[in-house]
XYZ file of C-alpha atoms in Angstrom:
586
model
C -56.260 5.317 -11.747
C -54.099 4.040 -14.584
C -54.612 3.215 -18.497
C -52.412 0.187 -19.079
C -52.931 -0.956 -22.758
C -53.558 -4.501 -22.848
C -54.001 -5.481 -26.511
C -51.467 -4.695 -29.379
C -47.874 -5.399 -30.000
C -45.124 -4.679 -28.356
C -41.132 -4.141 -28.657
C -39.113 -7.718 -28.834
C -36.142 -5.829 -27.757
C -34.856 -2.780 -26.765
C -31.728 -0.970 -28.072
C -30.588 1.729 -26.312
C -32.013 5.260 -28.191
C -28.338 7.226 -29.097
C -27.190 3.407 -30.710
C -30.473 3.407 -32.429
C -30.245 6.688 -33.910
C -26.771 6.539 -34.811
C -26.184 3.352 -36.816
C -28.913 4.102 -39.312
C -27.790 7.542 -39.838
C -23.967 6.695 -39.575
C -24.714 3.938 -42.768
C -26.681 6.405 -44.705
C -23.760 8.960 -44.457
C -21.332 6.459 -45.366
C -23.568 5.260 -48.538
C -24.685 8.859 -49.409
C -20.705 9.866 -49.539
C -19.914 7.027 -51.864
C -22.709 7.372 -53.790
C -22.296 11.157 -54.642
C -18.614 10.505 -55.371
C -19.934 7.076 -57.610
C -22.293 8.990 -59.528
C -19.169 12.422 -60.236
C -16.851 9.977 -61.352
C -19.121 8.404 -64.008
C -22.387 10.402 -64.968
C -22.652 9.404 -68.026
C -24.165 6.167 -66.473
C -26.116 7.412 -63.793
C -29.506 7.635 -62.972
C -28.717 10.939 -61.513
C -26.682 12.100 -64.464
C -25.193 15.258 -64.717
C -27.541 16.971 -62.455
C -27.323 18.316 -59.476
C -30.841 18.603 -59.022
C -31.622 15.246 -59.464
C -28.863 13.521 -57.528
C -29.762 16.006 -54.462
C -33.111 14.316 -55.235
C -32.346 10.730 -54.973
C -29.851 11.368 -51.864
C -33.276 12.928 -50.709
C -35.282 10.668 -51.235
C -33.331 8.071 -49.208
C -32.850 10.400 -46.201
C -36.451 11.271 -45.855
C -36.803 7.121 -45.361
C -34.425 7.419 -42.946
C -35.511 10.120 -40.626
C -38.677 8.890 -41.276
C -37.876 5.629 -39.536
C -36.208 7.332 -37.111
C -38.894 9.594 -36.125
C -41.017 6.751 -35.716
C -38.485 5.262 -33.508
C -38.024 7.990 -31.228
C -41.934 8.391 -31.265
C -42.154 4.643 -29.980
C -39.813 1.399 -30.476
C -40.549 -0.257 -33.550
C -37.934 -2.267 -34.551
C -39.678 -4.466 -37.169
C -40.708 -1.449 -39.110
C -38.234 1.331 -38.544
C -35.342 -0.990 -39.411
C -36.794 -2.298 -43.030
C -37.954 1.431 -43.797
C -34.157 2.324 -42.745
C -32.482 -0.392 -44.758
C -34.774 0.475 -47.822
C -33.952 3.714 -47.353
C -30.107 3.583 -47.715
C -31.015 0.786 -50.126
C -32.231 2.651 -52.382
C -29.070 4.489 -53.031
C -27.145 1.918 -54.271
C -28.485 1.259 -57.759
C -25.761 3.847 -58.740
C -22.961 1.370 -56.961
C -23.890 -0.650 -60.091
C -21.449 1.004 -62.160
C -17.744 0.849 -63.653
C -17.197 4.132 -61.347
C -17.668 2.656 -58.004
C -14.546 1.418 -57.661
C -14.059 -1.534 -54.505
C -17.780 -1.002 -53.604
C -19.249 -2.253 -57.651
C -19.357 -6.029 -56.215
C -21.489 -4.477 -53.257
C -23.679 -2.794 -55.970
C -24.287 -6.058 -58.389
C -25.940 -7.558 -55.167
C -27.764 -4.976 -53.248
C -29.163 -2.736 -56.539
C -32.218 -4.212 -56.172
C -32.828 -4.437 -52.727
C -34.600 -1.744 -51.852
C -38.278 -2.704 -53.186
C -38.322 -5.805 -50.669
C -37.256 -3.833 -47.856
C -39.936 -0.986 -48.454
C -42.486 -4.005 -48.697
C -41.919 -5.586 -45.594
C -41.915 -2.132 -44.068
C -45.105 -1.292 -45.627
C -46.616 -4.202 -44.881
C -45.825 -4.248 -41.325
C -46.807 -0.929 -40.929
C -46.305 1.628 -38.173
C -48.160 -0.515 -35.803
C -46.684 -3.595 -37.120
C -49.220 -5.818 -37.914
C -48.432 -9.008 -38.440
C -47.554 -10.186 -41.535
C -49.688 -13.582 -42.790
C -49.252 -15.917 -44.577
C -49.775 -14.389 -47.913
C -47.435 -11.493 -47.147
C -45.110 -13.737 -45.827
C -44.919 -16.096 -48.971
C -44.730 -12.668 -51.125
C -41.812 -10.956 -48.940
C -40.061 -14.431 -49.392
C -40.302 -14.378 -53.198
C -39.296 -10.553 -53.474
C -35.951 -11.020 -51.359
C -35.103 -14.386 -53.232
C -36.015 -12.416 -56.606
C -34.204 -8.847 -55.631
C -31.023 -10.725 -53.402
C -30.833 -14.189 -54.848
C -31.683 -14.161 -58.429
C -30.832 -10.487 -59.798
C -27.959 -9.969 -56.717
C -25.846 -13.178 -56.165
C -26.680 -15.533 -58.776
C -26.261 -13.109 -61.268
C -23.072 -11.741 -60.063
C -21.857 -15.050 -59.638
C -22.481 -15.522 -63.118
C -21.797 -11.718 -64.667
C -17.738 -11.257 -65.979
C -17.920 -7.988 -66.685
C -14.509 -7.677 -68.886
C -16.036 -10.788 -71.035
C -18.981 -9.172 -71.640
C -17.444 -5.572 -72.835
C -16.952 -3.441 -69.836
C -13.302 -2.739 -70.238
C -13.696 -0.285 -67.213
C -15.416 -2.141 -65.111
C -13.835 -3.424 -61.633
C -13.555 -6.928 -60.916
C -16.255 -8.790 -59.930
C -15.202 -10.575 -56.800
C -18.050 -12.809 -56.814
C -17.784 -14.056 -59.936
C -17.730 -17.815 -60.237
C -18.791 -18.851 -63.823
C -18.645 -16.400 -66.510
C -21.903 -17.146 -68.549
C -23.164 -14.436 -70.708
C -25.943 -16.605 -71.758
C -27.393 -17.443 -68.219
C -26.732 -14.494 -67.346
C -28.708 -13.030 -69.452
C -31.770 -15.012 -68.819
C -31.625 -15.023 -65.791
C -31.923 -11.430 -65.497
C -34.868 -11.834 -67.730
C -36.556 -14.265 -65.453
C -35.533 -11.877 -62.327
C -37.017 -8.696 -64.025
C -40.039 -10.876 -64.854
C -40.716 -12.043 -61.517
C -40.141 -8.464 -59.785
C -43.125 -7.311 -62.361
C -45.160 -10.159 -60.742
C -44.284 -9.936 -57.356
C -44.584 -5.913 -57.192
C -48.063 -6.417 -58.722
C -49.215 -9.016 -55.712
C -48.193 -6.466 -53.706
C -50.590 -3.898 -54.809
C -53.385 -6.369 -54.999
C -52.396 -7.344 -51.193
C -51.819 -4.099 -50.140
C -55.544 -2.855 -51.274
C -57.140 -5.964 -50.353
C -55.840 -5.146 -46.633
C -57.308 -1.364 -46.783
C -60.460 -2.881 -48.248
C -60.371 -5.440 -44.918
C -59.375 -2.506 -42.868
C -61.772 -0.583 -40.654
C -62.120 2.963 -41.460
C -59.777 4.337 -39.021
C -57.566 1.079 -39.387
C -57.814 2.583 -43.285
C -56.767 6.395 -41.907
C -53.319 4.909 -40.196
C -51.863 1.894 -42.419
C -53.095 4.101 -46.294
C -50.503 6.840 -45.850
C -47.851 4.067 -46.023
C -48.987 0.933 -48.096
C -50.309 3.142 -50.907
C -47.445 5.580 -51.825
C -45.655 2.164 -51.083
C -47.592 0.353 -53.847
C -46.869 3.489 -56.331
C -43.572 3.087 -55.307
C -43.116 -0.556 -56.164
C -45.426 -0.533 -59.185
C -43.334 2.294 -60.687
C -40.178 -0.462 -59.706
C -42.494 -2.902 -61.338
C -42.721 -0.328 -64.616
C -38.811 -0.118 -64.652
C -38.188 -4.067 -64.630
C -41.196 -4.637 -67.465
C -38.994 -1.652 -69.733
C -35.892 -3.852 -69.511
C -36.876 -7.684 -69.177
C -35.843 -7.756 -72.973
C -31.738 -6.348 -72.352
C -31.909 -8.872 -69.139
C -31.285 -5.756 -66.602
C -32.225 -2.338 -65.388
C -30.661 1.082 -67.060
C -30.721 4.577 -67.172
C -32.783 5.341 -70.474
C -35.227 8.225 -70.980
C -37.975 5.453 -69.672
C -35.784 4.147 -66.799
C -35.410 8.006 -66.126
C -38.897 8.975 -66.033
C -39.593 6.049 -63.525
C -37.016 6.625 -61.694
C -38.066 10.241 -61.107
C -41.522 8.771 -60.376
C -40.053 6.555 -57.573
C -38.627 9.377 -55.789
C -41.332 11.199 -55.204
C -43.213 8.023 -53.852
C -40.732 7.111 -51.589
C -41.275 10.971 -50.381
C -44.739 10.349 -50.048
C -43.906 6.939 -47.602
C -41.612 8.816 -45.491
C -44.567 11.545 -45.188
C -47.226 8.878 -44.688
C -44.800 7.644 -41.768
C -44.291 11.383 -40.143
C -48.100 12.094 -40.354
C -48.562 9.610 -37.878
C -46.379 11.352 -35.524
C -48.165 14.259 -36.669
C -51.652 12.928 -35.822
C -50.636 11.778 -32.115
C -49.289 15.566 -31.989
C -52.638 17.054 -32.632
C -54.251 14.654 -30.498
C -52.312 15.693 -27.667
C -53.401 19.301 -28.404
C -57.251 18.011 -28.140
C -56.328 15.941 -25.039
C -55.533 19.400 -23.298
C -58.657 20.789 -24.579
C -60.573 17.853 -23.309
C -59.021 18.417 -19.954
C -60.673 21.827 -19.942
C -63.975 20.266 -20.973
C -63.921 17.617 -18.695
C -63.389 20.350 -16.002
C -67.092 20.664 -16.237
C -69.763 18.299 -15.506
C -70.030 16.279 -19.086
C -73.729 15.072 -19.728
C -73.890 11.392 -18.977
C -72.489 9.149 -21.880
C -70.906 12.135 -23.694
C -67.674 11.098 -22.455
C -66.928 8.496 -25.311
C -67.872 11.052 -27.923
C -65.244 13.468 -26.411
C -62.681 11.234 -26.439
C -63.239 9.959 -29.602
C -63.296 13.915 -30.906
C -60.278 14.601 -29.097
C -58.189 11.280 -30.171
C -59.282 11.966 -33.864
C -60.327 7.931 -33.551
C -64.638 7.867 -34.218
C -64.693 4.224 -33.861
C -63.388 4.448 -30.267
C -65.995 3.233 -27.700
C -65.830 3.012 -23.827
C -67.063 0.234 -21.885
C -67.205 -0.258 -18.348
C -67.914 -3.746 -16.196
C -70.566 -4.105 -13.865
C -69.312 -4.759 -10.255
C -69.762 -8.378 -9.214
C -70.854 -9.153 -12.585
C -68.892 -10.291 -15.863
C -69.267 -9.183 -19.099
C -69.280 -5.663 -20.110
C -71.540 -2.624 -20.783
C -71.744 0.660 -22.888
C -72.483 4.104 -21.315
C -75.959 3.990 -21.641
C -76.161 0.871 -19.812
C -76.548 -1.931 -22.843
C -74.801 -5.389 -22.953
C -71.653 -4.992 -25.311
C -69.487 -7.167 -26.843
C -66.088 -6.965 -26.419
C -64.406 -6.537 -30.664
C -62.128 -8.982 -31.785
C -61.289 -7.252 -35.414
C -57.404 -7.652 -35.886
C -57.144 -3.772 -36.332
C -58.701 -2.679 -32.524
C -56.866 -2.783 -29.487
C -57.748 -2.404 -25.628
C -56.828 -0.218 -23.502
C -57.566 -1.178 -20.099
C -58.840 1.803 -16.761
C -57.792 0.136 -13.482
C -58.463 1.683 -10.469
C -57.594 0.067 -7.015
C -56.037 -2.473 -8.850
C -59.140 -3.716 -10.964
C -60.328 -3.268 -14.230
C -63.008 -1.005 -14.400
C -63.312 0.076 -18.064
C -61.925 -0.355 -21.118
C -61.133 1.862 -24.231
C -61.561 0.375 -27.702
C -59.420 2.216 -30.175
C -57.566 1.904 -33.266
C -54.804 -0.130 -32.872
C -51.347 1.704 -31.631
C -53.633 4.829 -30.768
C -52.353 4.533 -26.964
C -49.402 2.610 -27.453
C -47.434 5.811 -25.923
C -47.041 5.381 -22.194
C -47.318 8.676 -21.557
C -49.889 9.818 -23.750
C -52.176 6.937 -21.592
C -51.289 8.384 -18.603
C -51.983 11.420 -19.938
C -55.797 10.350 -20.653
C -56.054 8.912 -17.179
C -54.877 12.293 -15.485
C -57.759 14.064 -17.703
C -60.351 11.309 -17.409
C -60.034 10.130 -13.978
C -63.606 11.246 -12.399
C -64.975 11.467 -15.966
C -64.925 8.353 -16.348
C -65.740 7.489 -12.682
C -68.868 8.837 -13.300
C -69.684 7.793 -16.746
C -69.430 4.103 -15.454
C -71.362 4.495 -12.162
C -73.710 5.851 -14.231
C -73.853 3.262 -16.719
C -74.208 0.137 -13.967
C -77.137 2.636 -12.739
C -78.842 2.489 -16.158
C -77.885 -1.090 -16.321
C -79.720 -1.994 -13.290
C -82.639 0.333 -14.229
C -82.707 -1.659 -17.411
C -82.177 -4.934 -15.395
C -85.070 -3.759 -13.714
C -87.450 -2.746 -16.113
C -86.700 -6.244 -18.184
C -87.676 -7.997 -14.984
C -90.860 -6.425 -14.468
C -91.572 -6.881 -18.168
C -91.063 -10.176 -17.699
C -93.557 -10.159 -14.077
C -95.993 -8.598 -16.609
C -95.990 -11.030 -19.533
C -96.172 -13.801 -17.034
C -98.821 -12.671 -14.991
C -100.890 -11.963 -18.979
C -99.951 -15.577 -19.450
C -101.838 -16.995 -16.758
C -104.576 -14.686 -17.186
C -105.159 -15.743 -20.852
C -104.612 -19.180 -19.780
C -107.642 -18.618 -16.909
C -109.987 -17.387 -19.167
C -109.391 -20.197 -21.713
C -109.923 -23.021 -18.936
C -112.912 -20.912 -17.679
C -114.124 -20.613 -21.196
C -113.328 -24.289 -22.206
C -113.841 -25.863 -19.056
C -116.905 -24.497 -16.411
C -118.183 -21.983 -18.565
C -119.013 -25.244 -21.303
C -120.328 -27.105 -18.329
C -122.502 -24.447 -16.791
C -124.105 -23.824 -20.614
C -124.113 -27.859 -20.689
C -126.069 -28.081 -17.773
C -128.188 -25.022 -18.238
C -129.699 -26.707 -21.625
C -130.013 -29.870 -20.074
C -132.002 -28.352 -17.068
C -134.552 -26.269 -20.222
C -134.896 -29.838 -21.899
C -135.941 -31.510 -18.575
C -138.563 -28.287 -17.856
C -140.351 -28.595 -21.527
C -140.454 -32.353 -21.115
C -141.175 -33.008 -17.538
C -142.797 -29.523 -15.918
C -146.102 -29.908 -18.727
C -147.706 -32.027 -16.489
C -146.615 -30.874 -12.695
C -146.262 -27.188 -12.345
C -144.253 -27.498 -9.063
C -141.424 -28.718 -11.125
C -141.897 -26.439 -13.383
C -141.214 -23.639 -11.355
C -138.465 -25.489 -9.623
C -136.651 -25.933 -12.639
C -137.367 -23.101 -13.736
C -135.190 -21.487 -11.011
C -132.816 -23.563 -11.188
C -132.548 -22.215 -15.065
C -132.493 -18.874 -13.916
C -129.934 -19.435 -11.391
C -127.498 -21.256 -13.865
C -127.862 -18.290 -16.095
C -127.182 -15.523 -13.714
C -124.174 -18.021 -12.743
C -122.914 -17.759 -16.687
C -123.679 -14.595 -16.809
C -121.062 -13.663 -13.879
C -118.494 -16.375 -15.221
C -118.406 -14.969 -18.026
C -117.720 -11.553 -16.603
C -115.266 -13.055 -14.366
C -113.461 -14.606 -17.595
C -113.613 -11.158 -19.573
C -111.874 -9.448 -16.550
C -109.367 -11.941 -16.551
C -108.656 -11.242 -19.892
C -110.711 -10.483 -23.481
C -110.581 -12.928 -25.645
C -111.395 -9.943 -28.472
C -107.800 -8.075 -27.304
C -105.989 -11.070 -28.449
C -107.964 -12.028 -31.360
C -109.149 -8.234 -32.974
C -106.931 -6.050 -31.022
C -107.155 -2.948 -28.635
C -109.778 -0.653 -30.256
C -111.981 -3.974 -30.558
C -111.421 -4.733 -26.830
C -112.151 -0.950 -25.966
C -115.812 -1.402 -27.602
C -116.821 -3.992 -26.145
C -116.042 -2.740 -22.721
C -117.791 0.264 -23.512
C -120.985 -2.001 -24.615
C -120.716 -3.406 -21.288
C -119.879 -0.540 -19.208
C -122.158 2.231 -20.576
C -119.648 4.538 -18.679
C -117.261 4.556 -20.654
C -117.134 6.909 -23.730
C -114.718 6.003 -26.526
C -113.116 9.250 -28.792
C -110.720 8.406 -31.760
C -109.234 5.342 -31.777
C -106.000 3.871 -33.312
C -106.275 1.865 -36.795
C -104.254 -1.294 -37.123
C -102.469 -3.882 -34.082
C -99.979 -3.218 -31.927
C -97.553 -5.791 -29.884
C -99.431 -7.910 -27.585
C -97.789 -6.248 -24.800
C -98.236 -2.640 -26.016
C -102.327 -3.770 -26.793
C -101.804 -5.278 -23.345
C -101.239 -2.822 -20.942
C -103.109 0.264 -22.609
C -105.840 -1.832 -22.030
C -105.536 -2.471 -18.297
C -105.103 1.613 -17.965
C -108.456 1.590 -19.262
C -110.144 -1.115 -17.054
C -108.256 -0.201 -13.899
C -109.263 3.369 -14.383
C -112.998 2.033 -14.386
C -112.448 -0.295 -11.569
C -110.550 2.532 -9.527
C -113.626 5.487 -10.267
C -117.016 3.199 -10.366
C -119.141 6.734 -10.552
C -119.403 8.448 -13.334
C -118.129 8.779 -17.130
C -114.869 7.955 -18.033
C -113.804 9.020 -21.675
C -110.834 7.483 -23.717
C -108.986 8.550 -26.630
C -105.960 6.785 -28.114
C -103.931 7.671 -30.961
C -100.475 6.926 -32.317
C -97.603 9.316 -32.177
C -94.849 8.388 -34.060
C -93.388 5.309 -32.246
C -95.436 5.542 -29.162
C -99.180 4.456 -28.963
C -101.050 7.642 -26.603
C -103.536 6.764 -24.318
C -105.540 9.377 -22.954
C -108.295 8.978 -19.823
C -110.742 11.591 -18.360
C -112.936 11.215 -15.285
C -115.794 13.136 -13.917
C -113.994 13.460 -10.354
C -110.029 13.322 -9.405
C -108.280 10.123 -9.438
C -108.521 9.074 -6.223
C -105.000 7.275 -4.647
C -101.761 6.276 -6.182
C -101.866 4.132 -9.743
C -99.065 2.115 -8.492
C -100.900 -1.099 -10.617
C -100.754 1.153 -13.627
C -97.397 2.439 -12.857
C -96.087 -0.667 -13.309
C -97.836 -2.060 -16.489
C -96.679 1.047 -18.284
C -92.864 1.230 -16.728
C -92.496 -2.164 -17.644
C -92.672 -1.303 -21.160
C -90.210 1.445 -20.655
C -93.221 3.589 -21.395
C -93.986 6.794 -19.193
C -97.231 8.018 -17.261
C -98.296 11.159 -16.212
C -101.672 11.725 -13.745
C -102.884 14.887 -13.664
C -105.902 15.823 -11.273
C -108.620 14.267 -13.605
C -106.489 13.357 -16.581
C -104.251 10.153 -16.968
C -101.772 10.139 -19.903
C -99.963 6.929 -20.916
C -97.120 6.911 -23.376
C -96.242 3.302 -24.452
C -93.098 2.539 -27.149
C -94.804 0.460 -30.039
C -92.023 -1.300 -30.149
C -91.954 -2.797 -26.694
């Protein structure tokens, strides 16, 4: 048996694992080293200042992105996320390259200073599953990177001289095309203003998704998308402080932000290990749910296991039903196979054919050999748990149809007794007045008719008398119109017999009403001797019926049996004593 996932995404492409690993770190090195020698040359300008503290902080902060998205690389390939949480991460160092002190690399800086909110956006928003993106994320990622790259990188560095405009120290601006101070200047305003908008649409989107999310959808994608929003709002802070002066500094305000970003970013790089983390402990419960699966697990337990020991409470099993299509749960029910955007499938083939599925979070089995792991554990596990769900299935299956055998058969009885009722039993009493009219007017005067038709009176009487029986057997009009403890007293009015204890208040389904009152009359018709005594009673959802008899039952109550399985109810004969449990709700 193998688990083969079957729903989720997967890898584009493949890169080898060392090149992987060593261009993101190789670039971060490389930035870090220029950035710590940026930031000696001229701290008077820097974020990081004169502190050591604070630029091992920021350098920090940007490696923990890094290995973060490296981590989650090695963990599984990723590309889509690990790469923008990687770029973002060495991004975010080069806000200090936007100084007079960088030297070559200040052209580099006047474009890419702002580039690191986009690129933690489309990381968080992708996710560590990588969901896709939609529409709406897509139309917001497309207005941050035109707002971070376009508007405050190149077109304001196309238009930014910085020796015009008073930086006497500055280095030449190899991109410069125009010097503007002017447009320059409002275009940074317009830049700063749309980052405030565009970070704030992110936070809206990015709690509108956790609010769409199932919970343990919620439990995977909130450790990233919400220190993310922080992150960006705090980005979002920074460009409100300094739409006015047209572009981002390094005042007390900037500062404080700026310190507030770092620890965010922290947060995102821990939101990204803790999945790693999570998949860790799950392994650790997968070995303990070998040991527990090494007994005999009580029959649909299994799912609850496995959804203890994958830390995923939403997970469900299923299992198909052989030579049948569609699928069931463990206790035998139809099920529906999900279709929200955050569950996947993980298929259980054995002998090449699907015989179960798990439904999980999504990316909760995307490791290969954490699946096969499950499938090494699980193998007769869940074996069993599906054989034993097709059994309940067809039990089920089974019960329905004699339900159904039941209610039919009820059917035609009530129909019986209505033609009887409506049809001979109207004719007999028809004919039976018409034969009393012809005797006062006709047997006066010859008493040979008179006794003839008076016979013939009597005979049409005792023939009412018997259809009438014959309809009430078929089935009581009263059950159907006042209910069982109605029907119950006017058999015993009938049937002197049969003594009636407590009785239930109120009705009960037709079915339910149904078959406690065939125990009753079957129990008659099965002992004709001697007194029978009833009691009925509800407890809680069931309606009891209890019968005692003068002498022992006497053969097998197959007919009863049957009325009372069909309900999914449950019978118990006991030497003199029948007991019949029927669900009310049946």
């Amino acid at each position: 048996m193998i688990v083969a996932a079957r729903a989720g995404p997967s890898p584009h492409w493949i890169v080898p694992s060392p090149v992987r690993r060593f261009v993101p770190v190789a670039l971060f090195v490389a930035v870090a080293t220029a950035t710590v020698a940026i930031v000696d040359n001229r701290p008077d300008i820097a974020r990081a200042g004169e502190s050591a503290a604070a630029l091992a902080g920021e350098l920090a902060a940007g490696a923990l992105l890094v290995a973060a998205a490296l981590a989650a690389q090695a963990w599984r390939p990723r590309p889509r996320f690990t790469g923008p949480l990687a770029a973002a991460g060495i991004g975010w160092l080069l806000f200090e390259w936007n100084s007079p002190g960088a030297g070559p690399a200040f052209t580099a800086g006047l474009v890419l200073y702002a580039a690191w909110p986009p690129l933690l956006a489309h990381a968080a928003l992708r996710g560590p599953n990588e969901r896709p993106l939609g529409r709406p994320a897509v139309a917001l990622l497309i207005v941050a990177y035109a707002t971070s790259l376009g508007m405050l990188g190149l077109a304001s560095a196309a238009l930014y001289d910085p020796l015009a405009q008073g930086c006497l120290d500055c280095p030449a601006n190899r991109l410069l095309m125009t010097s503007d101070p002017g447009r320059w200047h409002e275009l940074g305003q317009l830049g700063l203003m749309l980052s405030v908008l565009w970070t704030a649409a992110f936070a809206v989107l990015a709690f509108g998704r956790l609010a769409r999310f199932s919970p343990p959808g919620r439990r995977v994608a909130a450790p990233v998308l919400v220190p993310s929003a922080a992150a960006l709002a705090l980005f979002g802070a920074s460009a409100l402080h300094g739409r006015e002066r047209g572009f981002l500094s390094n005042d007390p305000t900037d500062h404080a932000l700026w310190v507030g970003e770092i620890a965010a970013l922290a947060l995102v790089a821990a939101g990204v290990v803790w999945e790693r983390v999570r998949a860790r402990r799950a392994r650790s419960a997968l070995a303990r749910l070998v040991v527990d699966l090494g007994g005999s697990p009580l029959p649909g337990g299994l799912e609850h296991q496995l959804a203890r020991a994958l830390d995923d409470p939403s997970l469900r099993l299923l299992h198909s039903v052989d030579g049948e299509r569609g699928w069931i749960d463990s206790e035998g029910r139809e099920a529906a196979m999900p279709s929200d955007a955050d569950r996947a499938v993980t298929s259980v083939v054995a002998r090449g054919r699907e015989v179960s599925v798990l439904v999980h979070r999504l990316g909760l089995l995307d490791d290969p050999g954490f699946a096969q792991a499950i499938a090494s554990a699980a193998r007769l596990a869940i074996e069993h748990e599906r054989l034993h769900a097709s059994r309940s299935a067809q039990l089920e299956r089974l019960r329905l149809s004699r339900a159904r055998l039941v209610a039919t058969a009820d059917a035609q009885r009530r129909q019986l007794e209505r033609d009887l009722h409506d049809g001979a039993q109207q004719r007999l009493l028809t004919l039976s007045i018409a034969v009393r009219l012809a005797r006062r007017q006709l047997g006066r005067g010859d008493p040979a008719l008179e006794r003839e038709l008076a016979a013939t009176e009597s005979e049409l009487g005792v023939a009412l008398a018997e259809l009438r029986e014959l309809a009430q057997g078929l089935f009581p009009i009263v059950l159907t119109n006042e209910g069982f403890g109605a029907a119950l007293e006017v058999l015993a009015e009938r049937t002197p017999r049969l003594v009636t204890g407590a009785l239930p208040d109120g009705r009960f389904a037709a079915p339910v009403e149904s078959a406690a009152y065939f125990v009753v009359s079957e129990v008659l018709r099965r002992e004709p001797n001697g007194d029978v005594a009833i009691d009925a009673r509800r407890e809680g959802d069931r309606l009891v019926v209890e019968v005692r008899t003068v002498a022992e039952l006497t053969g097998e109550p197959i007919e009863i049996e049957d009325r009372v399985g069909a309900l999914g109810g449950a019978l118990i004969v006991d030497g003199r004593h029948l007991r019949a449990e029927l669900p009310c709700g049946s």
